[in-house]
Amino acid sequence: MENTFLQYSIIAIILISIAAGIIGSLLVSNNIVFIGGGVAHCAYGGIGIAIFCGFSVLLGASLSALFVAFCLGFVKKYYSRYIDVFNSVLWAFGMALGVLFLNLSPQVGVDVESYLFGSIISIDKDLLWLIFYYNCFLVGFVYIYYKEILGISYDYEFCLLKNIKAQIFTNMIFIFIAIGIILCMQISGLILVLAILSIPAYIANLFICTLKAQMLFTSLLTCIFMLAGLYVAYRYNISPGASITLVSVFSMILILIIYKIRMLRG
């Protein structure tokens, strides 16, 4: 049983690292990391509704995240100046909705902490296959439309002038981001998911110029941080989500110190 748990955990980390590496790079390169937070916290509303109505929590969170993705895609097109305001509103609305439906839920003793902080022990074979299929679609999308994604990430207005269907690609990127965040939440939880998505991508952004290379390096860093965090959690019997986050934060601080020292000497 213990070996199966470790095997599933390691496989999940490898698969999630691919998704988080690509999604995190898109969030950082587009300067929309805050949207990741909005999607994750609004998903709490879907979790509350799912528990209240008695259907799949993963489905409820996914539908909630997709709702946010479509809303923010619309806002980016027509009210781009206020996208952070709308994101904050959706963030608060989702959390409030989740709390309300959990309070009204007839189920007794619902384990809310597993959704907030992650539960790597709940990972099963079906979830691993789901992450695998998601990665296939995500990698295929990035490979086929890399030039369009690159243009949108760094010069959205230029893409509009060139008659590139920027809004369609923006919506697709938001959809992939939303689903990817929900899958990452299965390990890190709602509260800590931003650490997985932002810290490795930020570090990669410091040292690497091209988006494609950033995605690869971010995936590698994410995998290293998560495996190290899993080891710490297993060794000291603490929450994997918390240990992964702490490993990521301390690693970032150390790398930033080394980076600044090299900049001063150079």
mmCIF file of C-alpha atoms in Angstrom:
data_model
loop_
_atom_site.group_PDB
_atom_site.id
_atom_site.type_symbol
_atom_site.label_atom_id
_atom_site.label_comp_id
_atom_site.label_asym_id
_atom_site.label_seq_id
_atom_site.Cartn_x
_atom_site.Cartn_y
_atom_site.Cartn_z
ATOM 1 C CA MET A 1 0.000 0.000 0.000
ATOM 2 C CA GLU A 2 2.786 2.403 0.924
ATOM 3 C CA ASN A 3 4.716 1.608 -2.261
ATOM 4 C CA THR A 4 1.590 2.199 -4.347
ATOM 5 C CA PHE A 5 1.047 5.549 -2.625
ATOM 6 C CA LEU A 6 4.631 6.629 -3.354
ATOM 7 C CA GLN A 7 4.454 5.437 -6.957
ATOM 8 C CA TYR A 8 1.213 7.321 -7.604
ATOM 9 C CA SER A 9 2.606 10.414 -5.867
ATOM 10 C CA ILE A 10 5.807 10.441 -7.939
ATOM 11 C CA ILE A 11 3.936 9.824 -11.200
ATOM 12 C CA ALA A 12 1.475 12.594 -10.309
ATOM 13 C CA ILE A 13 4.322 14.999 -9.563
ATOM 14 C CA ILE A 14 6.006 14.277 -12.905
ATOM 15 C CA LEU A 15 2.737 14.763 -14.806
ATOM 16 C CA ILE A 16 1.724 17.873 -12.862
ATOM 17 C CA SER A 17 5.200 19.353 -13.408
ATOM 18 C CA ILE A 18 4.621 19.335 -17.161
ATOM 19 C CA ALA A 19 1.272 21.093 -16.802
ATOM 20 C CA ALA A 20 2.502 23.536 -14.153
ATOM 21 C CA GLY A 21 5.618 24.355 -16.177
ATOM 22 C CA ILE A 22 3.619 25.387 -19.227
ATOM 23 C CA ILE A 23 0.770 27.070 -17.342
ATOM 24 C CA GLY A 24 3.144 28.883 -14.984
ATOM 25 C CA SER A 25 5.227 30.192 -17.886
ATOM 26 C CA LEU A 26 2.086 31.503 -19.591
ATOM 27 C CA LEU A 27 0.952 33.211 -16.393
ATOM 28 C CA VAL A 28 4.328 34.884 -15.815
ATOM 29 C CA SER A 29 4.980 35.852 -19.449
ATOM 30 C CA ASN A 30 1.496 37.389 -19.755
ATOM 31 C CA ASN A 31 1.789 39.108 -16.342
ATOM 32 C CA ILE A 32 -1.457 37.479 -15.198
ATOM 33 C CA VAL A 33 -0.312 35.463 -12.182
ATOM 34 C CA PHE A 34 -3.112 37.147 -10.207
ATOM 35 C CA ILE A 35 -5.615 35.469 -12.553
ATOM 36 C CA GLY A 36 -4.294 32.115 -11.381
ATOM 37 C CA GLY A 37 -5.203 33.111 -7.845
ATOM 38 C CA GLY A 38 -8.653 34.225 -8.945
ATOM 39 C CA VAL A 39 -9.352 30.957 -10.750
ATOM 40 C CA ALA A 40 -8.114 28.858 -7.830
ATOM 41 C CA HIS A 41 -10.122 30.699 -5.177
ATOM 42 C CA CYS A 42 -13.262 30.951 -7.289
ATOM 43 C CA ALA A 43 -13.056 27.169 -7.705
ATOM 44 C CA TYR A 44 -13.892 26.970 -3.998
ATOM 45 C CA GLY A 45 -17.408 28.020 -4.952
ATOM 46 C CA GLY A 46 -17.650 25.033 -7.280
ATOM 47 C CA ILE A 47 -16.336 22.774 -4.524
ATOM 48 C CA GLY A 48 -19.011 24.020 -2.109
ATOM 49 C CA ILE A 49 -21.804 23.586 -4.672
ATOM 50 C CA ALA A 50 -20.562 20.078 -5.565
ATOM 51 C CA ILE A 51 -20.529 18.976 -1.923
ATOM 52 C CA PHE A 52 -23.960 20.529 -1.315
ATOM 53 C CA CYS A 53 -25.510 18.890 -4.397
ATOM 54 C CA GLY A 54 -23.653 15.602 -3.986
ATOM 55 C CA PHE A 55 -21.735 15.353 -7.266
ATOM 56 C CA SER A 56 -18.021 15.167 -8.125
ATOM 57 C CA VAL A 57 -15.916 17.840 -6.429
ATOM 58 C CA LEU A 58 -13.435 17.773 -9.323
ATOM 59 C CA LEU A 59 -16.284 18.435 -11.756
ATOM 60 C CA GLY A 60 -17.650 21.271 -9.623
ATOM 61 C CA ALA A 61 -14.244 22.924 -9.309
ATOM 62 C CA SER A 62 -13.589 22.520 -13.051
ATOM 63 C CA LEU A 63 -16.922 24.063 -14.055
ATOM 64 C CA SER A 64 -16.338 26.958 -11.673
ATOM 65 C CA ALA A 65 -12.827 27.516 -13.060
ATOM 66 C CA LEU A 66 -14.082 27.409 -16.654
ATOM 67 C CA PHE A 67 -16.763 29.960 -15.758
ATOM 68 C CA VAL A 68 -14.035 32.289 -14.471
ATOM 69 C CA ALA A 69 -11.927 31.673 -17.588
ATOM 70 C CA PHE A 70 -14.776 32.686 -19.911
ATOM 71 C CA CYS A 71 -15.629 35.717 -17.758
ATOM 72 C CA LEU A 72 -12.030 36.950 -17.726
ATOM 73 C CA GLY A 73 -11.674 36.299 -21.454
ATOM 74 C CA PHE A 74 -14.705 38.541 -22.038
ATOM 75 C CA VAL A 75 -13.353 41.184 -19.654
ATOM 76 C CA LYS A 76 -9.934 41.166 -21.336
ATOM 77 C CA LYS A 77 -11.576 41.888 -24.689
ATOM 78 C CA TYR A 78 -13.928 44.675 -23.633
ATOM 79 C CA TYR A 79 -12.679 45.977 -20.270
ATOM 80 C CA SER A 80 -8.991 45.032 -20.188
ATOM 81 C CA ARG A 81 -8.121 48.004 -17.955
ATOM 82 C CA TYR A 82 -10.279 46.565 -15.185
ATOM 83 C CA ILE A 83 -9.397 42.887 -15.456
ATOM 84 C CA ASP A 84 -7.710 42.900 -12.034
ATOM 85 C CA VAL A 85 -10.866 44.405 -10.493
ATOM 86 C CA PHE A 86 -13.138 41.774 -12.044
ATOM 87 C CA ASN A 87 -10.674 39.057 -11.037
ATOM 88 C CA SER A 88 -10.792 40.251 -7.424
ATOM 89 C CA VAL A 89 -14.597 40.295 -7.493
ATOM 90 C CA LEU A 90 -14.745 36.734 -8.844
ATOM 91 C CA TRP A 91 -12.109 35.683 -6.291
ATOM 92 C CA ALA A 92 -14.221 36.987 -3.378
ATOM 93 C CA PHE A 93 -17.496 35.762 -4.902
ATOM 94 C CA GLY A 94 -16.180 32.216 -5.331
ATOM 95 C CA MET A 95 -14.859 31.997 -1.788
ATOM 96 C CA ALA A 96 -18.089 33.405 -0.317
ATOM 97 C CA LEU A 97 -20.195 31.016 -2.399
ATOM 98 C CA GLY A 98 -18.078 28.065 -1.298
ATOM 99 C CA VAL A 99 -18.377 28.955 2.386
ATOM 100 C CA LEU A 100 -22.149 29.452 2.036
ATOM 101 C CA PHE A 101 -22.817 26.091 0.380
ATOM 102 C CA LEU A 102 -20.499 24.233 2.758
ATOM 103 C CA ASN A 103 -22.434 25.724 5.679
ATOM 104 C CA LEU A 104 -25.708 24.614 4.071
ATOM 105 C CA SER A 105 -24.368 21.180 3.139
ATOM 106 C CA PRO A 106 -26.239 18.254 4.726
ATOM 107 C CA GLN A 107 -23.018 16.228 4.784
ATOM 108 C CA VAL A 108 -21.395 16.016 8.203
ATOM 109 C CA GLY A 109 -17.632 16.147 8.726
ATOM 110 C CA VAL A 110 -16.649 17.229 5.219
ATOM 111 C CA ASP A 111 -12.849 17.286 4.911
ATOM 112 C CA VAL A 112 -12.411 20.858 3.684
ATOM 113 C CA GLU A 113 -8.679 20.918 4.476
ATOM 114 C CA SER A 114 -7.912 18.440 1.691
ATOM 115 C CA TYR A 115 -9.331 20.935 -0.820
ATOM 116 C CA LEU A 116 -7.618 23.941 0.746
ATOM 117 C CA PHE A 117 -4.171 22.414 1.291
ATOM 118 C CA GLY A 118 -4.160 19.412 -1.047
ATOM 119 C CA SER A 119 -4.234 15.692 -0.420
ATOM 120 C CA ILE A 120 -1.684 13.738 -2.389
ATOM 121 C CA ILE A 121 -2.896 10.488 -0.783
ATOM 122 C CA SER A 122 -6.247 10.877 -2.577
ATOM 123 C CA ILE A 123 -4.627 10.552 -6.009
ATOM 124 C CA ASP A 124 -5.773 7.463 -7.889
ATOM 125 C CA LYS A 125 -5.170 5.915 -11.290
ATOM 126 C CA ASP A 126 -8.139 7.694 -12.895
ATOM 127 C CA LEU A 127 -6.784 11.099 -11.887
ATOM 128 C CA LEU A 128 -3.340 10.205 -13.249
ATOM 129 C CA TRP A 129 -4.871 9.334 -16.622
ATOM 130 C CA LEU A 130 -6.868 12.571 -16.564
ATOM 131 C CA ILE A 131 -3.700 14.616 -15.992
ATOM 132 C CA PHE A 132 -1.923 12.630 -18.725
ATOM 133 C CA TYR A 133 -4.666 13.349 -21.292
ATOM 134 C CA TYR A 134 -4.723 17.009 -20.278
ATOM 135 C CA ASN A 135 -0.954 17.212 -20.810
ATOM 136 C CA CYS A 136 -1.323 15.688 -24.271
ATOM 137 C CA PHE A 137 -3.864 18.333 -25.296
ATOM 138 C CA LEU A 138 -1.863 21.139 -23.679
ATOM 139 C CA VAL A 139 1.477 20.171 -25.241
ATOM 140 C CA GLY A 140 -0.214 19.660 -28.615
ATOM 141 C CA PHE A 141 -1.874 23.081 -28.421
ATOM 142 C CA VAL A 142 1.405 24.815 -27.529
ATOM 143 C CA TYR A 143 3.336 22.926 -30.225
ATOM 144 C CA ILE A 144 0.848 23.703 -33.012
ATOM 145 C CA TYR A 145 0.125 27.317 -32.082
ATOM 146 C CA TYR A 146 3.420 28.318 -30.488
ATOM 147 C CA LYS A 147 3.915 31.424 -32.674
ATOM 148 C CA GLU A 148 0.432 32.718 -31.904
ATOM 149 C CA ILE A 149 0.873 32.054 -28.178
ATOM 150 C CA LEU A 150 4.245 33.803 -28.244
ATOM 151 C CA GLY A 151 2.766 36.841 -29.991
ATOM 152 C CA ILE A 152 -0.191 37.104 -27.617
ATOM 153 C CA SER A 153 2.060 36.715 -24.584
ATOM 154 C CA TYR A 154 4.382 39.571 -25.491
ATOM 155 C CA ASP A 155 2.446 41.884 -27.844
ATOM 156 C CA TYR A 156 -1.324 41.409 -27.770
ATOM 157 C CA GLU A 157 -2.107 44.644 -29.656
ATOM 158 C CA PHE A 158 0.285 43.731 -32.497
ATOM 159 C CA CYS A 159 -1.533 40.411 -32.932
ATOM 160 C CA LEU A 160 -4.819 42.275 -33.260
ATOM 161 C CA LEU A 161 -3.317 44.525 -35.954
ATOM 162 C CA LYS A 162 -2.036 41.463 -37.836
ATOM 163 C CA ASN A 163 -5.570 39.987 -37.853
ATOM 164 C CA ILE A 164 -4.473 37.073 -35.704
ATOM 165 C CA LYS A 165 -7.505 35.717 -33.842
ATOM 166 C CA ALA A 166 -6.060 36.910 -30.565
ATOM 167 C CA GLN A 167 -9.304 36.669 -28.594
ATOM 168 C CA ILE A 168 -9.861 33.027 -29.542
ATOM 169 C CA PHE A 169 -6.323 32.098 -28.525
ATOM 170 C CA THR A 170 -6.634 34.142 -25.333
ATOM 171 C CA ASN A 171 -9.809 32.247 -24.423
ATOM 172 C CA MET A 172 -8.106 28.929 -25.166
ATOM 173 C CA ILE A 173 -5.131 29.902 -23.003
ATOM 174 C CA PHE A 174 -7.479 30.882 -20.166
ATOM 175 C CA ILE A 175 -9.330 27.556 -20.482
ATOM 176 C CA PHE A 176 -6.098 25.549 -20.318
ATOM 177 C CA ILE A 177 -4.942 27.677 -17.375
ATOM 178 C CA ALA A 178 -8.236 27.074 -15.543
ATOM 179 C CA ILE A 179 -8.200 23.299 -15.987
ATOM 180 C CA GLY A 180 -4.474 23.111 -15.229
ATOM 181 C CA ILE A 181 -4.940 24.998 -11.969
ATOM 182 C CA ILE A 182 -7.698 22.592 -10.880
ATOM 183 C CA LEU A 183 -5.452 19.604 -11.579
ATOM 184 C CA CYS A 184 -2.517 21.203 -9.737
ATOM 185 C CA MET A 185 -4.835 21.820 -6.793
ATOM 186 C CA GLN A 186 -5.172 18.055 -6.321
ATOM 187 C CA ILE A 187 -1.624 18.064 -4.914
ATOM 188 C CA SER A 188 -1.050 21.540 -3.506
ATOM 189 C CA GLY A 189 -4.570 22.581 -2.613
ATOM 190 C CA LEU A 190 -6.403 25.800 -3.360
ATOM 191 C CA ILE A 191 -4.358 28.062 -1.099
ATOM 192 C CA LEU A 192 -0.883 26.899 -2.108
ATOM 193 C CA VAL A 193 -1.366 26.289 -5.847
ATOM 194 C CA LEU A 194 0.086 29.692 -6.799
ATOM 195 C CA ALA A 195 3.452 28.672 -5.347
ATOM 196 C CA ILE A 196 3.706 25.759 -7.785
ATOM 197 C CA LEU A 197 2.646 27.913 -10.722
ATOM 198 C CA SER A 198 4.575 31.121 -10.063
ATOM 199 C CA ILE A 199 7.858 30.401 -8.246
ATOM 200 C CA PRO A 200 9.534 28.017 -10.750
ATOM 201 C CA ALA A 201 8.269 30.126 -13.669
ATOM 202 C CA TYR A 202 9.658 33.311 -12.116
ATOM 203 C CA ILE A 203 13.061 31.689 -11.550
ATOM 204 C CA ALA A 204 13.136 30.410 -15.131
ATOM 205 C CA ASN A 205 12.177 33.867 -16.388
ATOM 206 C CA LEU A 206 15.279 35.325 -14.710
ATOM 207 C CA PHE A 207 17.724 33.148 -16.616
ATOM 208 C CA ILE A 208 16.031 32.141 -19.879
ATOM 209 C CA CYS A 209 14.775 34.380 -22.685
ATOM 210 C CA THR A 210 12.679 32.176 -24.986
ATOM 211 C CA LEU A 211 9.203 31.079 -23.910
ATOM 212 C CA LYS A 212 9.711 27.508 -25.104
ATOM 213 C CA ALA A 213 12.885 27.085 -23.052
ATOM 214 C CA GLN A 214 11.177 28.724 -20.066
ATOM 215 C CA MET A 215 8.417 26.123 -20.206
ATOM 216 C CA LEU A 216 10.922 23.262 -20.244
ATOM 217 C CA PHE A 217 13.070 24.693 -17.454
ATOM 218 C CA THR A 218 10.016 25.594 -15.364
ATOM 219 C CA SER A 219 8.718 22.029 -15.658
ATOM 220 C CA LEU A 220 12.100 20.695 -14.524
ATOM 221 C CA LEU A 221 12.273 23.081 -11.557
ATOM 222 C CA THR A 222 8.688 22.284 -10.573
ATOM 223 C CA CYS A 223 9.447 18.566 -10.605
ATOM 224 C CA ILE A 224 12.574 19.055 -8.464
ATOM 225 C CA PHE A 225 10.789 21.268 -5.921
ATOM 226 C CA MET A 226 7.810 18.936 -5.660
ATOM 227 C CA LEU A 227 9.910 15.784 -5.284
ATOM 228 C CA ALA A 228 12.007 17.513 -2.623
ATOM 229 C CA GLY A 229 8.832 18.680 -0.876
ATOM 230 C CA LEU A 230 7.373 15.176 -1.017
ATOM 231 C CA TYR A 231 10.539 13.762 0.548
ATOM 232 C CA VAL A 232 10.391 16.331 3.372
ATOM 233 C CA ALA A 233 6.691 15.578 3.921
ATOM 234 C CA TYR A 234 7.301 11.819 3.966
ATOM 235 C CA ARG A 235 10.379 12.155 6.195
ATOM 236 C CA TYR A 236 8.811 14.412 8.830
ATOM 237 C CA ASN A 237 5.136 13.432 8.440
ATOM 238 C CA ILE A 238 3.854 16.880 7.446
ATOM 239 C CA SER A 239 1.493 18.190 4.764
ATOM 240 C CA PRO A 240 2.942 17.681 1.237
ATOM 241 C CA GLY A 241 1.360 20.916 -0.014
ATOM 242 C CA ALA A 242 2.979 22.946 2.752
ATOM 243 C CA SER A 243 6.377 21.256 2.409
ATOM 244 C CA ILE A 244 6.404 21.717 -1.375
ATOM 245 C CA THR A 245 5.566 25.400 -0.941
ATOM 246 C CA LEU A 246 8.265 25.941 1.695
ATOM 247 C CA VAL A 247 10.893 24.159 -0.407
ATOM 248 C CA SER A 248 9.922 26.337 -3.387
ATOM 249 C CA VAL A 249 10.023 29.588 -1.392
ATOM 250 C CA PHE A 250 13.369 28.892 0.295
ATOM 251 C CA SER A 251 14.867 27.753 -3.019
ATOM 252 C CA MET A 252 13.689 30.958 -4.690
ATOM 253 C CA ILE A 253 15.194 33.090 -1.918
ATOM 254 C CA LEU A 254 18.519 31.252 -2.198
ATOM 255 C CA ILE A 255 18.567 31.536 -5.997
ATOM 256 C CA LEU A 256 17.703 35.254 -5.849
ATOM 257 C CA ILE A 257 20.542 35.894 -3.383
ATOM 258 C CA ILE A 258 23.007 34.065 -5.629
ATOM 259 C CA TYR A 259 21.626 35.891 -8.674
ATOM 260 C CA LYS A 260 22.018 39.321 -7.027
ATOM 261 C CA ILE A 261 25.560 38.522 -5.875
ATOM 262 C CA ARG A 262 26.524 37.513 -9.413
ATOM 263 C CA MET A 263 24.928 40.683 -10.805
ATOM 264 C CA LEU A 264 26.888 42.855 -8.362
ATOM 265 C CA ARG A 265 30.152 41.103 -9.189
ATOM 266 C CA GLY A 266 29.476 41.156 -12.918
#
